[in-house]
Amino acid sequence: MADERSTSPADVAGDLNELARLAADDGGMDALLRRGLDWVARIAPCDLACVFLLDGDRLVLRAARGPLAPKVQGHALSLDAFPSLRETLESRRARAFLEDDHAHGDGDPFDGVLDLPPGHACMVSPLAAGERLLGALTLDRGRCEAYPESTVQLVELFCRLLGLAMLNAERSALLAASERRQRRRAELLDEELGGDRTEAFEATESPAMRDLARRARQVAPTATPVLVLGETGVGKERLARALHRWSGRGDKPFVKLNCAAVPGALLESELFGHVKGAFTGASQARLGRFQAAHGGTLLLDEIGDLPLELQAKLLRVLQEGELEPVGGDATVRVDVRVIAATHVDLERAVAEKRFREDLWYRLNVFPLRVPPLREREEDLPRLAAAVLDEQARRTGRTGMRLTPAALAKLRGRRWPGNVRELANVLERAVILTSGVAIPPEAIDLPEAGVDGAGSAVRARDAGGPPSTLDDAQREHIRRALAAADGRIYGKNGAAARLGMKPSTLQSRMKKLGVDKP
């Protein structure tokens, strides 16, 4: 770094432009300082370039470059011992020190550390961002001549940009640390609630589930979109989380969106975000789920309910990795692995023009079907134990277990609601059990064939063609209402038997066209 170099104005302008870019980047502090010191040596040739960070009334060395750098590792300066250095920092102006400054002032900051000749060239430039003083950049050179004023001014300008870049790097590091803590808290919460567990796929006794786990592990490390198929309540979200954890994105965000739960007018903003003023009420810009999942995985649940007008925009993101926020004209690039899930027959939806064919082909590259509970009865004891364990975390009812007779009562049922229905049945059983051993009489399984409308369920249980999901839900609600003598509210009402709020049950009845008996 001590050699004379011819640095053209174009070279200096290029360095300053690159530093300005770094000021808006998210690079690490150490890498930034190393590059910054290399660049400043092009402006002001030196044998030693250092960055000191302010720590109370001390300047502590953070980075050093040049032939003399190994000799100053761990060096620190007290501002009380160097008043001229403190004065330079407070002035926010760069200063080239002369021989008299060291001979009749407070000495050289490297006295006793470096063997530089009297009158050697040195300079100190404050590093600041706004009102905040971050530290100082120092330059030392064995040649006995002062740095010219034009060089001092250029170094001062450079250090202003470097200070901004340092502040941005510091804030980025704090933000990244905060995001890691938040992500870890979310992971712990998911694990506590059972949402991230992969035992259902790793410790299964079911051949169908073992095959599913094998295929899922094969596709997990890739960036290929995955289409997760299966009935309601089979655990499609759990499979999506397992895919995320088994992939190289496991330490990045896992974001989910239920396309059926968000009104169509707001769904585009939820997916792609919006700019300030994009619509009435958009008082500030907001990131969408794609941007929130950048670098990670986005689960689009109930993809079959995505409106047609948004399907084309989703296809663009899948194909090009680009989106435009609502109300904006700037293109935003995102790196997101998309997992779509649905219980809808998408091929039929394509034939009925309710789903874009090109989007279906894009999503259907690697479909994974989660088998319903009735096809993996081998896992019933383990699933029941896992559900009881999860419920214990929420309710405090630890140690609950099924008696052999209670488990036998669960076997053979068709389970139209799958694992979700099993969880409801077991939660009711826990409430009805005073001890820890759940007896068969606490297992409330409504009998099929309550009224004429139960023929579809009876046909399904007898091995006939399956009814639609709405038919199954409709029949399940009718059986619960009949068992509760038509009452919705109360301890023994239909809502309590189904494990849902009365208002939710009434809303579901209205949607399915179920009249109160």
Short mmCIF file of C-alpha atoms in Angstrom, two decimals:
data_model
loop_
_atom_site.label_atom_id
_atom_site.label_comp_id
_atom_site.label_asym_id
_atom_site.label_seq_id
_atom_site.Cartn_x
_atom_site.Cartn_y
_atom_site.Cartn_z
CA MET A 1 0.00 0.00 0.00
CA ALA A 2 3.03 2.26 0.29
CA ASP A 3 3.75 2.38 -3.44
CA GLU A 4 2.83 5.44 -5.44
CA ARG A 5 -0.11 4.80 -7.70
CA SER A 6 -1.68 6.82 -10.44
CA THR A 7 -5.37 7.01 -9.63
CA SER A 8 -7.52 8.58 -12.31
CA PRO A 9 -10.69 10.61 -11.54
CA ALA A 10 -12.67 7.80 -13.16
CA ASP A 11 -11.17 5.30 -10.69
CA VAL A 12 -12.02 7.53 -7.72
CA ALA A 13 -15.55 8.14 -9.01
CA GLY A 14 -16.00 4.38 -9.46
CA ASP A 15 -14.88 3.71 -5.89
CA LEU A 16 -17.19 6.38 -4.48
CA ASN A 17 -20.13 5.08 -6.51
CA GLU A 18 -19.45 1.55 -5.27
CA LEU A 19 -19.27 2.78 -1.67
CA ALA A 20 -22.54 4.64 -2.11
CA ARG A 21 -24.08 1.39 -3.33
CA LEU A 22 -22.72 -0.45 -0.30
CA ALA A 23 -24.31 2.18 1.94
CA ALA A 24 -27.69 0.86 0.78
CA ASP A 25 -26.65 -2.80 0.79
CA ASP A 26 -26.85 -5.42 3.53
CA GLY A 27 -23.22 -6.55 3.53
CA GLY A 28 -21.34 -7.43 6.71
CA MET A 29 -19.37 -4.83 8.67
CA ASP A 30 -15.96 -6.53 8.47
CA ALA A 31 -16.14 -7.04 4.71
CA LEU A 32 -17.26 -3.44 4.28
CA LEU A 33 -14.34 -2.07 6.30
CA ARG A 34 -11.77 -4.18 4.47
CA ARG A 35 -12.99 -2.96 1.11
CA GLY A 36 -13.26 0.61 2.37
CA LEU A 37 -9.66 0.65 3.58
CA ASP A 38 -8.45 -0.75 0.28
CA TRP A 39 -10.28 1.99 -1.59
CA VAL A 40 -9.08 4.84 0.62
CA ALA A 41 -5.49 3.73 0.00
CA ARG A 42 -6.04 4.48 -3.66
CA ILE A 43 -6.91 8.06 -2.76
CA ALA A 44 -4.19 8.52 -0.15
CA PRO A 45 -1.30 6.00 -0.45
CA CYS A 46 -0.21 4.75 2.98
CA ASP A 47 1.64 2.02 4.87
CA LEU A 48 -1.17 1.60 7.41
CA ALA A 49 -4.90 2.31 7.17
CA CYS A 50 -7.03 1.71 10.27
CA VAL A 51 -10.64 1.98 11.34
CA PHE A 52 -11.21 2.61 15.04
CA LEU A 53 -14.70 2.32 16.53
CA LEU A 54 -15.77 4.59 19.38
CA ASP A 55 -16.34 2.78 22.68
CA GLY A 56 -17.09 5.34 25.38
CA ASP A 57 -13.96 7.47 25.68
CA ARG A 58 -11.82 4.96 23.80
CA LEU A 59 -11.12 4.21 20.18
CA VAL A 60 -10.77 0.47 19.61
CA LEU A 61 -9.18 -0.93 16.46
CA ARG A 62 -11.69 -2.83 14.31
CA ALA A 63 -9.88 -3.19 10.97
CA ALA A 64 -6.39 -2.51 9.59
CA ARG A 65 -4.80 -2.86 6.16
CA GLY A 66 -1.26 -2.40 4.87
CA PRO A 67 2.26 -3.72 5.56
CA LEU A 68 2.19 -2.47 9.16
CA ALA A 69 -1.27 -3.87 9.99
CA PRO A 70 -0.04 -6.99 11.89
CA LYS A 71 1.82 -4.76 14.39
CA VAL A 72 -1.26 -2.84 15.56
CA GLN A 73 -3.72 -5.69 16.20
CA GLY A 74 -5.64 -5.11 19.43
CA HIS A 75 -4.56 -1.45 19.66
CA ALA A 76 -6.82 1.02 21.50
CA LEU A 77 -6.55 4.75 22.20
CA SER A 78 -7.84 6.82 25.10
CA LEU A 79 -9.28 10.14 23.97
CA ASP A 80 -8.30 11.65 27.33
CA ALA A 81 -4.66 10.98 26.42
CA PHE A 82 -5.00 12.50 22.95
CA PRO A 83 -6.92 15.82 23.14
CA SER A 84 -6.05 16.68 19.54
CA LEU A 85 -7.66 13.43 18.41
CA ARG A 86 -10.80 14.18 20.41
CA GLU A 87 -10.91 17.69 18.91
CA THR A 88 -10.65 16.25 15.39
CA LEU A 89 -13.54 13.86 16.01
CA GLU A 90 -15.74 16.58 17.48
CA SER A 91 -15.04 18.87 14.50
CA ARG A 92 -16.28 16.18 12.06
CA ARG A 93 -13.49 17.31 9.69
CA ALA A 94 -10.51 15.34 8.41
CA ARG A 95 -7.08 16.59 9.48
CA ALA A 96 -3.55 15.95 8.26
CA PHE A 97 -1.13 16.05 11.20
CA LEU A 98 2.30 17.72 10.85
CA GLU A 99 5.56 17.10 12.69
CA ASP A 100 4.94 19.96 15.15
CA ASP A 101 1.53 18.51 16.07
CA HIS A 102 3.22 15.39 17.45
CA ALA A 103 6.39 17.04 18.78
CA HIS A 104 4.64 19.77 20.81
CA GLY A 105 1.19 18.25 21.19
CA ASP A 106 -0.02 15.01 22.76
CA GLY A 107 2.26 12.62 20.86
CA ASP A 108 1.69 10.06 18.15
CA PRO A 109 -1.17 7.57 18.75
CA PHE A 110 1.16 4.75 17.63
CA ASP A 111 4.13 5.68 19.85
CA GLY A 112 5.62 2.52 21.29
CA VAL A 113 3.84 0.37 18.73
CA LEU A 114 5.28 1.50 15.39
CA ASP A 115 8.73 2.77 14.58
CA LEU A 116 7.79 5.55 12.18
CA PRO A 117 10.22 8.45 11.52
CA PRO A 118 9.52 11.91 12.95
CA GLY A 119 7.50 14.01 10.56
CA HIS A 120 5.94 11.03 8.81
CA ALA A 121 2.68 11.61 6.93
CA CYS A 122 -0.53 10.84 8.88
CA MET A 123 -4.18 11.77 8.73
CA VAL A 124 -7.30 11.29 10.88
CA SER A 125 -10.83 11.49 9.49
CA PRO A 126 -13.97 11.13 11.65
CA LEU A 127 -16.49 8.41 10.76
CA ALA A 128 -19.98 9.70 11.42
CA ALA A 129 -23.54 9.24 10.21
CA GLY A 130 -25.88 12.10 10.92
CA GLU A 131 -25.44 13.17 14.54
CA ARG A 132 -23.85 9.88 15.53
CA LEU A 133 -20.06 9.60 15.79
CA LEU A 134 -18.96 6.05 14.97
CA GLY A 135 -15.17 6.27 15.15
CA ALA A 136 -12.20 7.36 13.09
CA LEU A 137 -10.17 6.34 10.06
CA THR A 138 -6.43 6.87 10.36
CA LEU A 139 -3.74 6.84 7.66
CA ASP A 140 0.00 6.62 8.33
CA ARG A 141 2.91 6.68 5.90
CA GLY A 142 6.64 6.39 6.46
CA ARG A 143 7.37 9.16 3.96
CA CYS A 144 8.10 12.50 5.62
CA GLU A 145 5.69 14.77 3.86
CA ALA A 146 2.16 15.95 4.67
CA TYR A 147 -0.91 14.86 2.76
CA PRO A 148 -2.04 17.68 0.40
CA GLU A 149 -5.27 19.49 1.25
CA SER A 150 -7.05 18.15 -1.84
CA THR A 151 -6.38 14.58 -0.65
CA VAL A 152 -7.60 15.42 2.87
CA GLN A 153 -10.87 16.76 1.47
CA LEU A 154 -11.37 13.69 -0.72
CA VAL A 155 -10.72 11.33 2.21
CA GLU A 156 -13.20 13.32 4.32
CA LEU A 157 -15.88 12.87 1.64
CA PHE A 158 -15.05 9.19 1.38
CA CYS A 159 -15.37 8.76 5.16
CA ARG A 160 -18.81 10.39 5.18
CA LEU A 161 -20.03 7.74 2.77
CA LEU A 162 -18.21 5.03 4.68
CA GLY A 163 -19.90 6.17 7.90
CA LEU A 164 -23.33 5.84 6.29
CA ALA A 165 -22.44 2.38 5.00
CA MET A 166 -21.19 1.37 8.47
CA LEU A 167 -24.40 2.53 10.12
CA ASN A 168 -26.44 0.59 7.58
CA ALA A 169 -24.31 -2.52 8.14
CA GLU A 170 -24.77 -2.19 11.89
CA ARG A 171 -28.53 -1.84 11.58
CA SER A 172 -28.69 -4.73 9.11
CA ALA A 173 -26.79 -6.93 11.57
CA LEU A 174 -29.18 -5.98 14.39
CA LEU A 175 -32.18 -6.61 12.15
CA ALA A 176 -30.80 -9.98 11.04
CA ALA A 177 -30.19 -10.96 14.67
CA SER A 178 -33.72 -9.89 15.57
CA GLU A 179 -35.15 -11.87 12.66
CA ARG A 180 -33.20 -14.94 13.76
CA ARG A 181 -34.57 -14.59 17.29
CA GLN A 182 -38.11 -14.12 16.02
CA ARG A 183 -37.75 -17.07 13.65
CA ARG A 184 -36.46 -19.25 16.48
CA ARG A 185 -39.34 -18.19 18.72
CA ALA A 186 -41.77 -19.07 15.93
CA GLU A 187 -40.06 -22.43 15.45
CA LEU A 188 -40.27 -23.18 19.16
CA LEU A 189 -43.94 -22.19 19.20
CA ASP A 190 -44.66 -24.36 16.17
CA GLU A 191 -42.85 -27.26 17.78
CA GLU A 192 -44.75 -26.72 21.04
CA LEU A 193 -48.06 -26.80 19.17
CA GLY A 194 -46.97 -29.72 17.05
CA GLY A 195 -47.08 -27.74 13.84
CA ASP A 196 -43.52 -28.47 12.76
CA ARG A 197 -43.22 -32.06 13.83
CA THR A 198 -42.25 -34.53 11.18
CA GLU A 199 -42.83 -37.73 13.17
CA ALA A 200 -46.03 -38.33 11.20
CA PHE A 201 -43.85 -38.99 8.15
CA GLU A 202 -40.69 -40.36 9.79
CA ALA A 203 -42.09 -42.83 12.37
CA THR A 204 -45.12 -44.05 10.46
CA GLU A 205 -46.23 -47.67 10.32
CA SER A 206 -48.24 -47.07 7.16
CA PRO A 207 -46.69 -48.17 3.82
CA ALA A 208 -48.57 -45.33 2.10
CA MET A 209 -47.12 -42.75 4.47
CA ARG A 210 -43.62 -44.22 4.18
CA ASP A 211 -43.84 -43.90 0.40
CA LEU A 212 -45.08 -40.31 0.79
CA ALA A 213 -42.14 -39.48 3.08
CA ARG A 214 -39.69 -41.01 0.61
CA ARG A 215 -41.04 -38.96 -2.30
CA ALA A 216 -41.21 -35.82 -0.17
CA ARG A 217 -37.56 -36.14 0.85
CA GLN A 218 -36.59 -36.57 -2.80
CA VAL A 219 -38.24 -33.32 -3.90
CA ALA A 220 -37.54 -31.27 -0.75
CA PRO A 221 -33.97 -30.15 -1.68
CA THR A 222 -35.09 -28.84 -5.08
CA ALA A 223 -36.80 -25.56 -5.98
CA THR A 224 -39.61 -27.42 -7.79
CA PRO A 225 -43.15 -26.32 -6.86
CA VAL A 226 -45.04 -29.04 -5.02
CA LEU A 227 -48.78 -29.65 -5.15
CA VAL A 228 -50.05 -31.28 -1.93
CA LEU A 229 -53.37 -33.04 -2.39
CA GLY A 230 -55.67 -34.63 0.13
CA GLU A 231 -58.95 -34.44 1.96
CA THR A 232 -59.64 -31.84 4.61
CA GLY A 233 -57.86 -32.57 7.87
CA VAL A 234 -55.27 -35.07 6.58
CA GLY A 235 -52.26 -32.88 7.45
CA LYS A 236 -51.39 -31.09 4.21
CA GLU A 237 -49.88 -28.14 6.07
CA ARG A 238 -47.78 -30.47 8.21
CA LEU A 239 -46.37 -32.06 5.06
CA ALA A 240 -45.60 -28.59 3.67
CA ARG A 241 -43.70 -27.72 6.86
CA ALA A 242 -41.79 -31.00 6.63
CA LEU A 243 -40.82 -30.19 3.02
CA HIS A 244 -39.57 -26.80 4.19
CA ARG A 245 -37.53 -28.26 7.05
CA TRP A 246 -36.01 -30.96 4.84
CA SER A 247 -34.99 -28.39 2.21
CA GLY A 248 -32.01 -26.05 2.14
CA ARG A 249 -34.40 -23.25 3.12
CA GLY A 250 -35.16 -24.70 6.54
CA ASP A 251 -33.62 -21.74 8.39
CA LYS A 252 -35.50 -19.22 6.25
CA PRO A 253 -39.12 -18.04 6.63
CA PHE A 254 -42.06 -20.39 6.24
CA VAL A 255 -45.10 -18.29 5.32
CA LYS A 256 -48.60 -19.55 4.68
CA LEU A 257 -51.76 -18.06 3.20
CA ASN A 258 -55.21 -19.64 3.04
CA CYS A 259 -56.57 -18.46 -0.30
CA ALA A 260 -60.13 -19.25 0.79
CA ALA A 261 -59.93 -17.24 4.03
CA VAL A 262 -59.11 -13.83 2.50
CA PRO A 263 -61.75 -11.79 0.62
CA GLY A 264 -61.00 -11.60 -3.10
CA ALA A 265 -60.63 -7.83 -3.00
CA LEU A 266 -57.78 -8.10 -0.49
CA LEU A 267 -56.12 -11.26 -1.72
CA GLU A 268 -53.91 -9.57 -4.33
CA SER A 269 -52.51 -7.20 -1.71
CA GLU A 270 -51.96 -10.11 0.69
CA LEU A 271 -50.01 -12.00 -1.95
CA PHE A 272 -48.00 -9.23 -3.63
CA GLY A 273 -48.16 -6.29 -1.20
CA HIS A 274 -49.12 -2.73 -2.05
CA VAL A 275 -47.61 0.75 -2.21
CA LYS A 276 -48.77 3.72 -0.20
CA GLY A 277 -51.98 5.17 -1.64
CA ALA A 278 -52.68 2.12 -3.82
CA PHE A 279 -56.29 2.11 -2.61
CA THR A 280 -58.48 3.70 0.02
CA GLY A 281 -57.03 2.90 3.41
CA ALA A 282 -53.52 2.14 2.13
CA SER A 283 -51.88 4.73 4.37
CA GLN A 284 -48.50 3.04 4.11
CA ALA A 285 -46.73 0.51 1.94
CA ARG A 286 -47.00 -3.14 2.95
CA LEU A 287 -45.06 -6.22 1.95
CA GLY A 288 -47.00 -9.19 0.63
CA ARG A 289 -46.60 -12.85 1.57
CA PHE A 290 -44.20 -13.46 -1.32
CA GLN A 291 -41.82 -10.77 -0.09
CA ALA A 292 -42.18 -11.97 3.50
CA ALA A 293 -41.20 -15.49 2.35
CA HIS A 294 -38.17 -14.28 0.33
CA GLY A 295 -35.47 -16.94 0.56
CA GLY A 296 -37.89 -19.41 2.14
CA THR A 297 -41.13 -21.22 1.44
CA LEU A 298 -44.68 -20.00 0.79
CA LEU A 299 -47.61 -22.35 1.36
CA LEU A 300 -50.67 -21.39 -0.66
CA ASP A 301 -53.41 -23.40 1.02
CA GLU A 302 -56.75 -23.95 -0.73
CA ILE A 303 -55.16 -22.91 -4.03
CA GLY A 304 -58.31 -24.10 -5.83
CA ASP A 305 -60.13 -21.04 -4.43
CA LEU A 306 -57.69 -18.54 -5.93
CA PRO A 307 -59.62 -16.15 -8.22
CA LEU A 308 -58.91 -16.48 -11.94
CA GLU A 309 -57.63 -12.92 -12.27
CA LEU A 310 -54.88 -13.63 -9.71
CA GLN A 311 -53.90 -16.96 -11.21
CA ALA A 312 -52.12 -15.25 -14.10
CA LYS A 313 -50.09 -13.10 -11.70
CA LEU A 314 -49.18 -16.14 -9.63
CA LEU A 315 -48.04 -17.89 -12.80
CA ARG A 316 -45.71 -14.97 -13.59
CA VAL A 317 -44.09 -15.20 -10.15
CA LEU A 318 -43.60 -18.94 -10.57
CA GLN A 319 -42.08 -18.58 -14.03
CA GLU A 320 -40.04 -15.38 -13.71
CA GLY A 321 -39.61 -14.81 -9.97
CA GLU A 322 -41.00 -11.27 -10.36
CA LEU A 323 -44.04 -9.42 -9.06
CA GLU A 324 -45.48 -5.93 -8.94
CA PRO A 325 -47.09 -4.67 -5.71
CA VAL A 326 -50.63 -3.34 -6.02
CA GLY A 327 -50.49 0.28 -7.20
CA GLY A 328 -46.80 0.11 -8.02
CA ASP A 329 -44.95 0.05 -11.32
CA ALA A 330 -41.60 -1.24 -10.04
CA THR A 331 -40.77 -4.92 -10.49
CA VAL A 332 -39.70 -6.77 -7.36
CA ARG A 333 -37.66 -9.96 -7.62
CA VAL A 334 -38.34 -12.71 -5.10
CA ASP A 335 -36.78 -16.08 -4.39
CA VAL A 336 -39.59 -18.23 -3.00
CA ARG A 337 -40.29 -21.95 -3.11
CA VAL A 338 -44.07 -22.35 -3.57
CA ILE A 339 -46.03 -25.25 -2.12
CA ALA A 340 -49.72 -25.33 -3.08
CA ALA A 341 -52.29 -27.40 -1.22
CA THR A 342 -55.91 -28.22 -1.98
CA HIS A 343 -58.67 -30.78 -1.48
CA VAL A 344 -60.28 -29.65 -4.74
CA ASP A 345 -60.02 -31.73 -7.92
CA LEU A 346 -57.98 -29.22 -9.92
CA GLU A 347 -58.13 -31.25 -13.10
CA ARG A 348 -61.90 -31.04 -12.97
CA ALA A 349 -61.67 -27.32 -12.15
CA VAL A 350 -59.51 -26.86 -15.28
CA ALA A 351 -62.12 -28.66 -17.38
CA GLU A 352 -64.82 -26.39 -15.93
CA LYS A 353 -62.70 -23.27 -16.67
CA ARG A 354 -62.41 -22.41 -12.96
CA PHE A 355 -58.65 -22.91 -12.89
CA ARG A 356 -56.04 -21.98 -15.47
CA GLU A 357 -54.61 -24.95 -17.30
CA ASP A 358 -51.12 -23.43 -17.59
CA LEU A 359 -51.02 -22.75 -13.84
CA TRP A 360 -52.17 -26.29 -13.08
CA TYR A 361 -49.38 -27.73 -15.23
CA ARG A 362 -46.89 -25.44 -13.48
CA LEU A 363 -48.04 -26.54 -10.01
CA ASN A 364 -48.56 -30.20 -10.86
CA VAL A 365 -44.89 -30.93 -11.57
CA PHE A 366 -44.54 -33.01 -8.41
CA PRO A 367 -47.87 -33.82 -6.77
CA LEU A 368 -47.95 -35.44 -3.34
CA ARG A 369 -51.16 -37.00 -2.08
CA VAL A 370 -51.57 -37.32 1.68
CA PRO A 371 -53.59 -40.49 2.31
CA PRO A 372 -56.73 -40.13 4.45
CA LEU A 373 -56.78 -41.59 7.94
CA ARG A 374 -58.93 -44.55 6.87
CA GLU A 375 -56.08 -45.65 4.55
CA ARG A 376 -53.46 -45.64 7.31
CA GLU A 377 -55.19 -47.24 10.26
CA GLU A 378 -51.81 -48.64 11.35
CA ASP A 379 -50.93 -45.14 12.56
CA LEU A 380 -54.11 -44.64 14.60
CA PRO A 381 -52.55 -45.49 18.03
CA ARG A 382 -49.54 -43.25 17.43
CA LEU A 383 -51.63 -40.41 16.00
CA ALA A 384 -54.04 -40.60 18.93
CA ALA A 385 -51.13 -40.46 21.38
CA ALA A 386 -49.63 -37.48 19.52
CA VAL A 387 -52.97 -35.64 19.53
CA LEU A 388 -53.40 -36.24 23.28
CA ASP A 389 -49.84 -34.98 23.83
CA GLU A 390 -50.55 -31.80 21.86
CA GLN A 391 -53.79 -31.23 23.75
CA ALA A 392 -51.95 -31.69 27.05
CA ARG A 393 -49.73 -28.73 26.18
CA ARG A 394 -52.81 -26.56 25.76
CA THR A 395 -55.03 -27.88 28.54
CA GLY A 396 -52.63 -29.18 31.15
CA ARG A 397 -54.32 -32.62 31.14
CA THR A 398 -51.12 -34.63 31.01
CA GLY A 399 -50.82 -38.40 31.01
CA MET A 400 -54.10 -39.03 29.17
CA ARG A 401 -54.21 -42.35 27.33
CA LEU A 402 -56.71 -44.52 25.51
CA THR A 403 -57.75 -47.84 26.98
CA PRO A 404 -57.57 -50.81 24.58
CA ALA A 405 -61.36 -50.84 24.39
CA ALA A 406 -61.46 -47.12 23.54
CA LEU A 407 -58.83 -47.60 20.84
CA ALA A 408 -60.79 -50.51 19.41
CA LYS A 409 -63.83 -48.24 19.20
CA LEU A 410 -61.85 -45.80 17.09
CA ARG A 411 -60.73 -48.46 14.64
CA GLY A 412 -62.83 -49.17 11.61
CA ARG A 413 -64.35 -45.70 11.40
CA ARG A 414 -64.14 -43.96 8.03
CA TRP A 415 -63.08 -40.63 9.57
CA PRO A 416 -64.46 -38.17 6.98
CA GLY A 417 -62.76 -35.34 8.88
CA ASN A 418 -59.48 -37.29 9.14
CA VAL A 419 -56.96 -36.25 11.80
CA ARG A 420 -58.88 -33.05 12.53
CA GLU A 421 -62.00 -35.07 13.33
CA LEU A 422 -59.91 -37.46 15.45
CA ALA A 423 -58.58 -34.49 17.42
CA ASN A 424 -62.13 -33.26 18.08
CA VAL A 425 -63.28 -36.70 19.21
CA LEU A 426 -60.33 -37.07 21.56
CA GLU A 427 -60.73 -33.56 22.98
CA ARG A 428 -64.34 -34.33 23.86
CA ALA A 429 -63.25 -37.64 25.36
CA VAL A 430 -60.67 -35.90 27.56
CA ILE A 431 -63.35 -33.51 28.82
CA LEU A 432 -65.66 -36.42 29.65
CA THR A 433 -62.94 -38.44 31.43
CA SER A 434 -62.20 -37.77 35.09
CA GLY A 435 -58.98 -39.80 35.32
CA VAL A 436 -56.15 -40.38 32.86
CA ALA A 437 -57.44 -43.57 31.19
CA ILE A 438 -60.04 -42.77 28.53
CA PRO A 439 -62.80 -45.44 28.56
CA PRO A 440 -64.79 -46.45 25.47
CA GLU A 441 -67.96 -44.74 26.73
CA ALA A 442 -66.12 -41.37 26.55
CA ILE A 443 -65.56 -41.87 22.81
CA ASP A 444 -68.51 -40.08 21.23
CA LEU A 445 -68.92 -41.45 17.71
CA PRO A 446 -72.42 -40.58 16.38
CA GLU A 447 -74.06 -43.49 14.63
CA ALA A 448 -74.66 -43.30 10.91
CA GLY A 449 -78.17 -43.21 9.48
CA VAL A 450 -79.84 -40.70 11.81
CA ASP A 451 -82.23 -39.69 9.07
CA GLY A 452 -82.79 -40.15 5.39
CA ALA A 453 -79.98 -37.77 4.55
CA GLY A 454 -77.48 -40.24 6.03
CA SER A 455 -77.67 -42.57 3.02
CA ALA A 456 -74.55 -41.05 1.44
CA VAL A 457 -72.52 -41.66 4.59
CA ARG A 458 -73.87 -45.20 4.98
CA ALA A 459 -72.98 -45.93 1.35
CA ARG A 460 -69.46 -44.62 1.94
CA ASP A 461 -68.99 -46.64 5.15
CA ALA A 462 -70.26 -49.71 3.32
CA GLY A 463 -67.57 -49.28 0.69
CA GLY A 464 -69.70 -47.42 -1.87
CA PRO A 465 -68.59 -44.37 -3.84
CA PRO A 466 -67.47 -41.49 -1.58
CA SER A 467 -69.70 -38.46 -1.20
CA THR A 468 -68.44 -34.91 -1.48
CA LEU A 469 -66.80 -33.18 1.47
CA ASP A 470 -69.82 -30.90 1.86
CA ASP A 471 -72.08 -33.97 2.04
CA ALA A 472 -69.90 -35.44 4.77
CA GLN A 473 -69.90 -32.21 6.79
CA ARG A 474 -73.64 -31.78 6.28
CA GLU A 475 -74.34 -35.29 7.55
CA HIS A 476 -71.94 -34.92 10.49
CA ILE A 477 -73.70 -31.73 11.62
CA ARG A 478 -77.15 -33.33 11.25
CA ARG A 479 -76.08 -36.27 13.42
CA ALA A 480 -74.73 -33.94 16.08
CA LEU A 481 -77.95 -31.89 16.05
CA ALA A 482 -80.07 -35.02 16.33
CA ALA A 483 -77.99 -36.32 19.24
CA ALA A 484 -78.39 -32.94 20.98
CA ASP A 485 -82.17 -32.87 20.42
CA GLY A 486 -81.74 -29.89 18.10
CA ARG A 487 -79.90 -27.75 20.66
CA ILE A 488 -76.86 -25.80 19.44
CA TYR A 489 -75.78 -24.10 22.67
CA GLY A 490 -74.98 -25.60 26.05
CA LYS A 491 -72.67 -28.24 27.48
CA ASN A 492 -74.34 -31.06 25.56
CA GLY A 493 -75.35 -28.96 22.57
CA ALA A 494 -74.34 -29.74 19.00
CA ALA A 495 -71.58 -27.10 19.00
CA ALA A 496 -69.93 -28.68 22.05
CA ARG A 497 -70.23 -32.14 20.53
CA LEU A 498 -68.53 -30.93 17.34
CA GLY A 499 -65.83 -29.01 19.20
CA MET A 500 -66.64 -25.61 17.71
CA LYS A 501 -68.18 -22.31 18.74
CA PRO A 502 -71.97 -22.05 18.41
CA SER A 503 -71.61 -19.04 16.10
CA THR A 504 -69.22 -21.01 13.89
CA LEU A 505 -71.65 -23.93 13.75
CA GLN A 506 -74.54 -21.66 12.81
CA SER A 507 -72.45 -20.10 10.04
CA ARG A 508 -71.48 -23.55 8.77
CA MET A 509 -75.12 -24.70 8.84
CA LYS A 510 -76.17 -21.67 6.81
CA LYS A 511 -73.41 -22.29 4.24
CA LEU A 512 -74.28 -25.99 3.87
CA GLY A 513 -78.05 -25.47 3.92
CA VAL A 514 -78.61 -27.48 7.12
CA ASP A 515 -81.89 -26.60 8.84
CA LYS A 516 -82.21 -26.81 12.59
CA PRO A 517 -84.50 -29.79 13.44
#
